[in-house]
Tab-separated table of C-alpha atoms in Angstrom:
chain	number	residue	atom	x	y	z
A	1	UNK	CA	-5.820	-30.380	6.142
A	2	UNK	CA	-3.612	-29.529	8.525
A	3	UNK	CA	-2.380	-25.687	8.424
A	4	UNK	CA	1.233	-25.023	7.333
A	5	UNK	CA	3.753	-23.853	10.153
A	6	UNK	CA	4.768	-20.524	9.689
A	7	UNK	CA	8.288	-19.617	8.876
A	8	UNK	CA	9.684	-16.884	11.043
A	9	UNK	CA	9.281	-13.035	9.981
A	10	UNK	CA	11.235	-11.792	7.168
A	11	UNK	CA	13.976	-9.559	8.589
A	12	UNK	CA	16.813	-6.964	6.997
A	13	UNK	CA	19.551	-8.625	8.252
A	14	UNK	CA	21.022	-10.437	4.969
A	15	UNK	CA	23.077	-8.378	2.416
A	16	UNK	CA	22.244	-8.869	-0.694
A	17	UNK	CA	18.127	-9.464	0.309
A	18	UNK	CA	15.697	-7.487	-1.368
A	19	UNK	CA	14.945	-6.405	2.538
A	20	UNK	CA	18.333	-5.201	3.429
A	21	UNK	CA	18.452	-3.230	0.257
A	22	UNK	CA	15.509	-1.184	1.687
A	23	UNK	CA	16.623	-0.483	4.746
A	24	UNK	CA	20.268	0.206	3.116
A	25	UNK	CA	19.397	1.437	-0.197
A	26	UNK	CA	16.250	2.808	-0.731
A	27	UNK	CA	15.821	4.563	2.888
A	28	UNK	CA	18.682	6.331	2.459
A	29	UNK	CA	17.531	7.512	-1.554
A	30	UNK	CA	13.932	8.468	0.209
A	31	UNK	CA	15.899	10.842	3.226
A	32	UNK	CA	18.152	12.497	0.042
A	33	UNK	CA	15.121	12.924	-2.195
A	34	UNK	CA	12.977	14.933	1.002
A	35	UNK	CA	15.749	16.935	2.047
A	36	UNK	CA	16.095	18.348	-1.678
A	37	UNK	CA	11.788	18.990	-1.903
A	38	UNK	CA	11.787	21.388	0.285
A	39	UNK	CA	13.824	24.451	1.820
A	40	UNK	CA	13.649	23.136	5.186
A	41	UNK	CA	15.987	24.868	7.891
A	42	UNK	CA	19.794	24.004	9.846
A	43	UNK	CA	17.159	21.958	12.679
A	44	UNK	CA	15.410	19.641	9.770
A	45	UNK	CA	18.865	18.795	8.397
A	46	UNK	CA	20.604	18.253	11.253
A	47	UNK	CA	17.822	15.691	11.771
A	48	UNK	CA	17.792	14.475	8.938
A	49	UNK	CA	21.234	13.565	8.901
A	50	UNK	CA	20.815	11.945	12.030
A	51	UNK	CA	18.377	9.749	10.885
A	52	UNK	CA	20.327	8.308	8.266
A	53	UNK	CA	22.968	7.896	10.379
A	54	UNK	CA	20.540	5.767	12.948
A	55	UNK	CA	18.713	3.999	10.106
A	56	UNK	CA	21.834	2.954	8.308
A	57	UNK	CA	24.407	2.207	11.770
A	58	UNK	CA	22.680	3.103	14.379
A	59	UNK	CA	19.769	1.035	16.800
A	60	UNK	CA	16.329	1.870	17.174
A	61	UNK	CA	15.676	4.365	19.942
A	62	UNK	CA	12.359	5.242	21.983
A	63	UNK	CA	10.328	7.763	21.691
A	64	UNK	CA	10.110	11.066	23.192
A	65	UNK	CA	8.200	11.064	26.745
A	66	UNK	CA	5.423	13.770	24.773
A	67	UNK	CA	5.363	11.896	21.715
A	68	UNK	CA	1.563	12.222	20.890
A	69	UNK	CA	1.661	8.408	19.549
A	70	UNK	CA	4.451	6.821	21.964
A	71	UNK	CA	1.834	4.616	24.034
A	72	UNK	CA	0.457	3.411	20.910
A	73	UNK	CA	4.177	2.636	19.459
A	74	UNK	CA	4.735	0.745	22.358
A	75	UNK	CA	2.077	-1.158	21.960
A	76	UNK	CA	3.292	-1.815	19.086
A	77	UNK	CA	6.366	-3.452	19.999
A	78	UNK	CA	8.610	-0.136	20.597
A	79	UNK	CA	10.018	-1.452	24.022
A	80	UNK	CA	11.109	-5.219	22.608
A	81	UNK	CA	13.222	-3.418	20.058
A	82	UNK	CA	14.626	-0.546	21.504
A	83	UNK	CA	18.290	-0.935	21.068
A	84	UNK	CA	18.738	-2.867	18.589
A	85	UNK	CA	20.051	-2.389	14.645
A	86	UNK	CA	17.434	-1.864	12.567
A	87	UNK	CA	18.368	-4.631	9.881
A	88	UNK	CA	17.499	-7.039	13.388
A	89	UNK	CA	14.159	-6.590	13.581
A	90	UNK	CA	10.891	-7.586	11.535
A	91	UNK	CA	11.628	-6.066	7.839
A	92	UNK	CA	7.489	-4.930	8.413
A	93	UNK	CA	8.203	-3.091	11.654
A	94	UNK	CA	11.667	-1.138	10.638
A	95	UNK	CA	10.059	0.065	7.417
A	96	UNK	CA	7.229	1.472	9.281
A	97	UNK	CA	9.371	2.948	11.906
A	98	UNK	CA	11.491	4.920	9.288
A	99	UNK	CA	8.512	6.638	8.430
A	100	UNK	CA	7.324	7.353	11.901
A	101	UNK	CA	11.104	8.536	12.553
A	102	UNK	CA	10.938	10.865	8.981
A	103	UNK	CA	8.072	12.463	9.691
A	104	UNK	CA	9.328	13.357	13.203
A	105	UNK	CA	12.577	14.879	11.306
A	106	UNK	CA	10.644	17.030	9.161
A	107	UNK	CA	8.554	18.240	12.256
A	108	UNK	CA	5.593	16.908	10.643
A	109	UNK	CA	3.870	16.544	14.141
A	110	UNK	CA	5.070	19.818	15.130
A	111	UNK	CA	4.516	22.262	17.065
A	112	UNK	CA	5.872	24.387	14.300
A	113	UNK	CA	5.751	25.643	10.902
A	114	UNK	CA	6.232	22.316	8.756
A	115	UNK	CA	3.658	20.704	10.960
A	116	UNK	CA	0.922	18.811	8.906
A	117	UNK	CA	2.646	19.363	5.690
A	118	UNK	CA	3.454	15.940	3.437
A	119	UNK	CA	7.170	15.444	3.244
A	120	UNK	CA	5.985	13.260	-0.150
A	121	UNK	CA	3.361	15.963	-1.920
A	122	UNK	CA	5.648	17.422	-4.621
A	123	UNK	CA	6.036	13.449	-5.866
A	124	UNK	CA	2.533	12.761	-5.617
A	125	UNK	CA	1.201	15.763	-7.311
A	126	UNK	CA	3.784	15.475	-9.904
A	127	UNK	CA	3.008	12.323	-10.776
A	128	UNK	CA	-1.130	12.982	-10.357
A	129	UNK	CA	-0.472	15.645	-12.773
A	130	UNK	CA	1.726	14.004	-15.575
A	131	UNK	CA	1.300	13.047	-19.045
A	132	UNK	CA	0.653	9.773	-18.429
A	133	UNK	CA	-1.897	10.344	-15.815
A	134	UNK	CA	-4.136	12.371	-18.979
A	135	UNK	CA	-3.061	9.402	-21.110
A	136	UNK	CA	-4.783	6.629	-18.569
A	137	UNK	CA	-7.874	9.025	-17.959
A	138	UNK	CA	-8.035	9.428	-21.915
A	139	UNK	CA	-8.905	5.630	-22.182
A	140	UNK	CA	-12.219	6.335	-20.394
A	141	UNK	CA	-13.881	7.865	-23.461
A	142	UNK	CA	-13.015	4.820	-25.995
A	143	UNK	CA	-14.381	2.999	-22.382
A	144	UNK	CA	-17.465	4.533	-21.914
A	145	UNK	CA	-18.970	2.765	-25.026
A	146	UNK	CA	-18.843	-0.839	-23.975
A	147	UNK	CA	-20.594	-3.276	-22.031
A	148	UNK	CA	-20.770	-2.923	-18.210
A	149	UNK	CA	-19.298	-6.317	-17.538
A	150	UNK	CA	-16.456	-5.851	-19.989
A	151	UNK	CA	-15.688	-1.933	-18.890
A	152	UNK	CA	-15.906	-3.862	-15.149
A	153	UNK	CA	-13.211	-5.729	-15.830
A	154	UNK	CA	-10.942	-3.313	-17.132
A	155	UNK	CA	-11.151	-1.108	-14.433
A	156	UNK	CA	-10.917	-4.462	-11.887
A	157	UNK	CA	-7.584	-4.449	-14.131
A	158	UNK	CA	-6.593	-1.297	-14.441
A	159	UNK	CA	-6.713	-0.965	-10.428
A	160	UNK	CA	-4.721	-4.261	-10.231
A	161	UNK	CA	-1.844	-2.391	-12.647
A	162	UNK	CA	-1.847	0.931	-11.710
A	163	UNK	CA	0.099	-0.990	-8.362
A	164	UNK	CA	3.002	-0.249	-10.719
A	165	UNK	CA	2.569	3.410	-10.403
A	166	UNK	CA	4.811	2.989	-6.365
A	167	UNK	CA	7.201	6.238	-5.646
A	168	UNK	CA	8.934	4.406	-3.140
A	169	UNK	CA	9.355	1.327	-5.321
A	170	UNK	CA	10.978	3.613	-8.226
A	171	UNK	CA	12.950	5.009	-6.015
A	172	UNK	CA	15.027	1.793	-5.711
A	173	UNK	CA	14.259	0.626	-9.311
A	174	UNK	CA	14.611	3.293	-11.293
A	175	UNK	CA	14.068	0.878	-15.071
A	176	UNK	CA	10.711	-0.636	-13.514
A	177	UNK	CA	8.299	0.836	-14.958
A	178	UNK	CA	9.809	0.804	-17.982
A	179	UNK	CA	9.515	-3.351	-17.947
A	180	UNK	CA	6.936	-4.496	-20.014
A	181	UNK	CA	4.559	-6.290	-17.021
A	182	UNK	CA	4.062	-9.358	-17.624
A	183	UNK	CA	0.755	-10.588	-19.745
A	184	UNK	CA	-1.588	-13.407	-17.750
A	185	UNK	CA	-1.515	-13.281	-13.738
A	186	UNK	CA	0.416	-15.601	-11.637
A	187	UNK	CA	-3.028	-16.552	-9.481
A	188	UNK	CA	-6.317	-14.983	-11.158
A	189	UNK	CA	-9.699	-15.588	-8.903
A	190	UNK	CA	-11.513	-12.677	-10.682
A	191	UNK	CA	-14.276	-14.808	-11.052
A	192	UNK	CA	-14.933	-15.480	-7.186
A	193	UNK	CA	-14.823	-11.457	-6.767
A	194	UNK	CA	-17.224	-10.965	-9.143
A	195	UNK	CA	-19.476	-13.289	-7.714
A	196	UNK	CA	-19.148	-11.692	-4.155
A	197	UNK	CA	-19.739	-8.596	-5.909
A	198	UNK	CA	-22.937	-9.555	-7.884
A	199	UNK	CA	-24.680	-7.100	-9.946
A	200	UNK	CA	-28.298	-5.691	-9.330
A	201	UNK	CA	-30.371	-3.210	-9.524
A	202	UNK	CA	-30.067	-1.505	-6.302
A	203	UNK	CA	-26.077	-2.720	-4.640
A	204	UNK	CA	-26.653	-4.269	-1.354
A	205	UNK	CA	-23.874	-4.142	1.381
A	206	UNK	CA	-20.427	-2.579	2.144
A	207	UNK	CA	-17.163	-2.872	-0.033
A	208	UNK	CA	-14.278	-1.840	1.715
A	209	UNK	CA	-11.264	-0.717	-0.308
A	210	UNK	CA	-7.934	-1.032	1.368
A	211	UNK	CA	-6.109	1.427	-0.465
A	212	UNK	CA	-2.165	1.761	-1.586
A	213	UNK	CA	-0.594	4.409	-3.287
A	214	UNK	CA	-1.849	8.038	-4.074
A	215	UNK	CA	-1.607	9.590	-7.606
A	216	UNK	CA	-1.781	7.267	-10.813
A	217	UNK	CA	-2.708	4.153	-8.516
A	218	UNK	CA	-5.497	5.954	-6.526
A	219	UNK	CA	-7.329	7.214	-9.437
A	220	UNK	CA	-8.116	4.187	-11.049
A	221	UNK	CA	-9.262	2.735	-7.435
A	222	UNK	CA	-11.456	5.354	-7.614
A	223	UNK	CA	-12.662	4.400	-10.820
A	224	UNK	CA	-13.347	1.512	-10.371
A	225	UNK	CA	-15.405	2.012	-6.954
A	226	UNK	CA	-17.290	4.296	-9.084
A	227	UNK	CA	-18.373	1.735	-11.050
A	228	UNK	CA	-19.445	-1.068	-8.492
A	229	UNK	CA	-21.470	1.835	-7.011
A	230	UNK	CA	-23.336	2.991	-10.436
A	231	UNK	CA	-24.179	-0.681	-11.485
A	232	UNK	CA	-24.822	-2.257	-8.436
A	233	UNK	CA	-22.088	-4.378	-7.259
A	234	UNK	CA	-22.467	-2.533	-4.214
A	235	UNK	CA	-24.297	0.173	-1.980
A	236	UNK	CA	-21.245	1.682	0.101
A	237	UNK	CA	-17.899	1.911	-0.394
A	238	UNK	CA	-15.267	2.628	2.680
A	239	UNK	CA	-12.109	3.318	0.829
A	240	UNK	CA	-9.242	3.057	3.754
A	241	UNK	CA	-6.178	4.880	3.623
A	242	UNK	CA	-3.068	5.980	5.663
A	243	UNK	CA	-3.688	8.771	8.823
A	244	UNK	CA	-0.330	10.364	7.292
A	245	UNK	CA	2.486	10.100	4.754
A	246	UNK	CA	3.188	6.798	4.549
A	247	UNK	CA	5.920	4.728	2.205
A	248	UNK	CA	6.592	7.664	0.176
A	249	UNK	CA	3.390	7.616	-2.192
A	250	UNK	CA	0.537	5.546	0.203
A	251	UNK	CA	-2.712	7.933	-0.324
A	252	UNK	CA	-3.885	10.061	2.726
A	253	UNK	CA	-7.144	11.980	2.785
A	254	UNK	CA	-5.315	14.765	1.473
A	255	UNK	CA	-4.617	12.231	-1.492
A	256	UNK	CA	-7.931	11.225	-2.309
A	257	UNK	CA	-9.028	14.743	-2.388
A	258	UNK	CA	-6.589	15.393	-4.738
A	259	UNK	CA	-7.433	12.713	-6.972
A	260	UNK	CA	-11.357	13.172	-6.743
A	261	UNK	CA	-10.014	16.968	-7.920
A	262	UNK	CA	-7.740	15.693	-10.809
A	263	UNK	CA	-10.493	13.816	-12.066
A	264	UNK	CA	-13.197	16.252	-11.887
A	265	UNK	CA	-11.156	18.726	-14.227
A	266	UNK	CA	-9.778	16.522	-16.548
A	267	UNK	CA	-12.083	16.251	-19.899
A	268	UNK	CA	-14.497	13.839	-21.186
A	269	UNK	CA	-15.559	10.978	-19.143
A	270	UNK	CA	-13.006	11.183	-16.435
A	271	UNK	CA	-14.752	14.300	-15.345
A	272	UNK	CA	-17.823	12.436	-14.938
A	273	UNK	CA	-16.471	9.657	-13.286
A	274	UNK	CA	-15.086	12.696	-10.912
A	275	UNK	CA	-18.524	14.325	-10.044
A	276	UNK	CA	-20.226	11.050	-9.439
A	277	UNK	CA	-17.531	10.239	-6.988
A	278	UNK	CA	-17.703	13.795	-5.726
A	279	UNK	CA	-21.252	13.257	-5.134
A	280	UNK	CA	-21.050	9.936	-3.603
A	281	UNK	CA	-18.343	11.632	-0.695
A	282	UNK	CA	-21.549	13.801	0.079
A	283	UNK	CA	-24.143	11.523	0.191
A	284	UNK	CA	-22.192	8.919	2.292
A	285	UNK	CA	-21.884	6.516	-0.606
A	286	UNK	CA	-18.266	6.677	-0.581
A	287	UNK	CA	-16.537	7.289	2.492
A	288	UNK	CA	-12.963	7.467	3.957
A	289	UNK	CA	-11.413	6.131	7.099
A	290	UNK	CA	-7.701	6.622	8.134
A	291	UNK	CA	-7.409	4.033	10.683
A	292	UNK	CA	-4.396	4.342	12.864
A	293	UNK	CA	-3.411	0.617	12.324
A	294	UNK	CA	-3.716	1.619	8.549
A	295	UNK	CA	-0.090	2.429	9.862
A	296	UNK	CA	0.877	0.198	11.609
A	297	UNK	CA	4.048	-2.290	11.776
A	298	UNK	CA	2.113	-5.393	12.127
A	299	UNK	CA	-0.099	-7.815	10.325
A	300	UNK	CA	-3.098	-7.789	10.075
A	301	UNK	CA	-3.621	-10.990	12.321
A	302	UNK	CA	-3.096	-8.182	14.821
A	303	UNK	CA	-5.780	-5.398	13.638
A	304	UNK	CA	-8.047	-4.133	17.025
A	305	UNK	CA	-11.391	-5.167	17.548
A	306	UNK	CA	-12.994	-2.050	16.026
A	307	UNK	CA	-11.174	-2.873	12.814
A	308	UNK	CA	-11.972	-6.799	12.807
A	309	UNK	CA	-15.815	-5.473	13.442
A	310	UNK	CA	-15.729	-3.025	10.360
A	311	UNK	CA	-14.124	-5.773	7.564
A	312	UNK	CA	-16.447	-8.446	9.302
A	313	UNK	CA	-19.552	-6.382	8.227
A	314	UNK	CA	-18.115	-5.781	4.783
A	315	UNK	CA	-19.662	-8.118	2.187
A	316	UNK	CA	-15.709	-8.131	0.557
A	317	UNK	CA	-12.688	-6.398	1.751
A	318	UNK	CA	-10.263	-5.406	-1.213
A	319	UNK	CA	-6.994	-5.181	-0.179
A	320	UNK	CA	-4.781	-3.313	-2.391
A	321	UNK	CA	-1.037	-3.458	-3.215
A	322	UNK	CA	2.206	-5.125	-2.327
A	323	UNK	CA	2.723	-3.835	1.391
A	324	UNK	CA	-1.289	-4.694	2.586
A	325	UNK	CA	-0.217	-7.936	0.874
A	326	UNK	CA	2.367	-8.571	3.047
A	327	UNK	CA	0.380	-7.217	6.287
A	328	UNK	CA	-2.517	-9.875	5.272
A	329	UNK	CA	-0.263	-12.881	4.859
A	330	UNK	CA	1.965	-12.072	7.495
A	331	UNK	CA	5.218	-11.004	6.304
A	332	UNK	CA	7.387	-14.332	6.070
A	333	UNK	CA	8.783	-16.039	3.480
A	334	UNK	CA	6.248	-18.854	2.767
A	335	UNK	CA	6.299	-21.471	0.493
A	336	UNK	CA	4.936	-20.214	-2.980
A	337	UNK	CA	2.198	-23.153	-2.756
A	338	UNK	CA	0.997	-22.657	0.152
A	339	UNK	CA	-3.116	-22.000	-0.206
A	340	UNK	CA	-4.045	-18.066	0.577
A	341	UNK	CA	-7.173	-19.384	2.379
A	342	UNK	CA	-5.108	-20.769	4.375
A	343	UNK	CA	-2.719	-17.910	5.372
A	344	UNK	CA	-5.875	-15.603	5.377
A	345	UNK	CA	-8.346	-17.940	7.548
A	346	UNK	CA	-7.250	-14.738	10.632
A	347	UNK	CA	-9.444	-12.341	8.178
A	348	UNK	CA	-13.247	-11.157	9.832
A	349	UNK	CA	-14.509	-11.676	6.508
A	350	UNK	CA	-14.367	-12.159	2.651
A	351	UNK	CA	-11.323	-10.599	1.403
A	352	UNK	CA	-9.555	-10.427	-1.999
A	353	UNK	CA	-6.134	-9.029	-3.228
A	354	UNK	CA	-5.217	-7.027	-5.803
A	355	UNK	CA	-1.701	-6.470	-6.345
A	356	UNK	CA	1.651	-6.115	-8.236
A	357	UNK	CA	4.492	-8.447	-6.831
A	358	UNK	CA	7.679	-5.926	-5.566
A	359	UNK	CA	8.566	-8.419	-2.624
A	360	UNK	CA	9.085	-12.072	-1.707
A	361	UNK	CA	6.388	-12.996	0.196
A	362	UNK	CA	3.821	-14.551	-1.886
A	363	UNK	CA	1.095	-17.633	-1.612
A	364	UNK	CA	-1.299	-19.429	-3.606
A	365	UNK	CA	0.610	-20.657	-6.700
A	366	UNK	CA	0.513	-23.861	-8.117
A	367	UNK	CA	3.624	-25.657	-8.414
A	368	UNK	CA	2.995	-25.517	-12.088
A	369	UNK	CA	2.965	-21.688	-12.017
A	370	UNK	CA	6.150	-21.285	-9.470
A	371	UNK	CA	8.098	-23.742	-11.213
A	372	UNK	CA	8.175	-21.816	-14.722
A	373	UNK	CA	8.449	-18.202	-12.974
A	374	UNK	CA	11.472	-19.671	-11.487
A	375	UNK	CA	12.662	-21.343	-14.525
A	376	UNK	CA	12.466	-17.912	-16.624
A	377	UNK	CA	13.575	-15.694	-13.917
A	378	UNK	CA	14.794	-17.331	-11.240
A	379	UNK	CA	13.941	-15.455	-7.925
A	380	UNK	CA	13.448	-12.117	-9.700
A	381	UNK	CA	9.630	-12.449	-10.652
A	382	UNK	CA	8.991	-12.140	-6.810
A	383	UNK	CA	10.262	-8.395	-6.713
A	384	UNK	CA	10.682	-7.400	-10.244
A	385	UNK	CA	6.693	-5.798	-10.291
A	386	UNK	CA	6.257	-7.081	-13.581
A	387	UNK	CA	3.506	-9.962	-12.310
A	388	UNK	CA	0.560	-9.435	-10.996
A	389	UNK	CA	-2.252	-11.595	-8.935
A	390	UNK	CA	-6.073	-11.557	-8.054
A	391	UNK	CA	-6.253	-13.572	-5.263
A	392	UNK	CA	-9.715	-14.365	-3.054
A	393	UNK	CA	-10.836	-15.877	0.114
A	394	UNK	CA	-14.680	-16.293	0.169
């Protein structure tokens, strides 16, 4: 079959797109909602200000000559857009270049005394530590008493749901959580994961996890790696996140320390779950890379060759959440139909997706399927995040 031609790259340029509102919306609500976290001083305003002037009106500009990371950005793609209106550029690449350009307003990379320190923390840890987090956790007990296949599958789903636990998403949606998601999946190959993931006595191989979001998302990620690792499914799991703050709530290092914490204090079997996983950082188990691409404004099509090598050797690569989504299937508006082996076929290896739709791109539907999400929604089941799909490539 021959392979579908790609359309072009989404970009921000069309009011009204769920793309433009980003860079016009949502941007703007994320530069407010830092300035008011913290008592930063006259410099961190002024740049703040300025970067909501450039984001909104304003063209993309280079970096500093001592930028520690301006060869890379150029690499990148820095020097083909430099001068031109954000909204004019890949939608991929200006979202990740706001967040390069917000962490250099808050003098994240110093020199300096804000250097190092999380523009996003007092979200994350507020939302690690809320009701609802106790609530989820809470489940474990009533959990811990069934099968292994069937608790398996509720922790495959409760890391496929807890997608709808996104900051940044919230930010511009303030009633989505608050939709009732969806019940059934829109494309469900939970049955080809599983059998990638067989389980044995002893796990064989490497499962990496391509991470999302921090807080409420990242602990039942966590869960659910402790899991494959206890029964089998696998014998290592590389769980990959961002090398810094990242799309407001995207888990750092810092993150997953603060989950593994979270967990190992909370009650009952949550706190189990926390010192197995606490156990498996130290014996090698479980162990966390922070890739710089993890960061990076392009697809994957374009990882490096050390990247390419790791998911190659990986038995599956799990690839979390809306924005990996997007960086796996290149971000473009395909048609709805068209097959995710297909779009995928770039990958080093097995890969599956996990994740909660909150943009257009999507693949793999039947006509069937697209034909009555359109009919009952028209175009909003794309960003709504009230569907949800498993999605594998063997």
């Amino acid at each position: 079959m021959p392979r579908t031609p790609a359309p072009p790259v989404i970009l921000g340029d069309e009011p009204g797109s769920f793309p433009h509102g980003v860079l016009a919306e949502r941007h703007p609500a994320i530069i407010r909602q830092v300035r008011d976290a913290f008592p930063y001083d006259p410099d961190i305003h002024r740049a703040l200000d300025a970067l909501l002037v450039s984001c909104t009106e304003g063209v993309i500009e280079p970096l500093p000559a001592d930028a520690h990371d301006r060869d890379r950005w150029r690499t990148w793609g820095l020097d083909t857009y430099t001068g031109r209106s954000w909204f004019d550029v890949p939608w991929l690449w200006s979202e990740s270049w706001f967040y390069r350009r917000l962490l250099d307003a808050v003098g994240y990379f110093g020199p300096g005394p804000w250097q190092g320190l999380d523009p996003f923390r007092p979200f994350k840890l507020a939302e690690l530590d809320a009701p609802e987090t106790d609530e989820e956790l809470a489940v474990l007990d009533d959990l811990e008493s069934r099968p292994a296949e069937e608790r398996a599958h509720a922790l495959l789903h409760g890391s496929l749901w807890g997608n709808r636990a996104d900051l940044g998403f919230r930010l511009s949606d303030a009633d989505a959580e608050g939709r009732a998601a969806a019940p059934g999946l829109v494309a469900d190959d939970s049955d080809t994961l599983w059998s990638l993931l067989p389980a044995a006595p002893t796990g064989n191989g490497t499962l990496c996890l391509v991470a999302d979001n921090a807080g409420r998302e990242l602990v039942p990620d966590l869960l659910l790696a402790a899991h494959l690792l206890a029964h089998g499914h696998t014998a290592r799991v590389v769980l990959h996140v961002k090398p810094y703050p990242y799309y407001v709530s995207d888990a750092t290092p810092a993150d997953v320390v603060d989950a593994l914490r979270r967990l190992a204090a909370a009650p009952g079997a949550a706190s189990a779950y926390g010192r197995r996983l606490w156990s498996a950082m130290a014996d090698g188990t479980l162990t966390v890379r922070a890739h710089p691409f993890a960061a990076a404004p392009l697809p994957y099509e374009e990882m490096p060759p050390d990247l390419r090598a790791e998911f190659a050797a990986a038995t599956l690569t799990l690839v979390k959440g809306d924005l990996n989504y997007r960086r796996l299937v290149g971000d473009r508006r395909w048609p709805p139909t068209t097959p995710f082996p297909e779009v995928t076929a770039h990958f080093p290896g097995p890969v599956a997706a996990l994740r909660t739709l909150k943009s257009d791109v999507i693949t793999g539907l039947t006509a069937d399927t697209e034909a009555a999400l359109v009919a009952a929604e028209d175009q909003r089941w794309r960003t709504g995040g009230t569907h949800a799909l498993i999605q594998v490539r063997g």
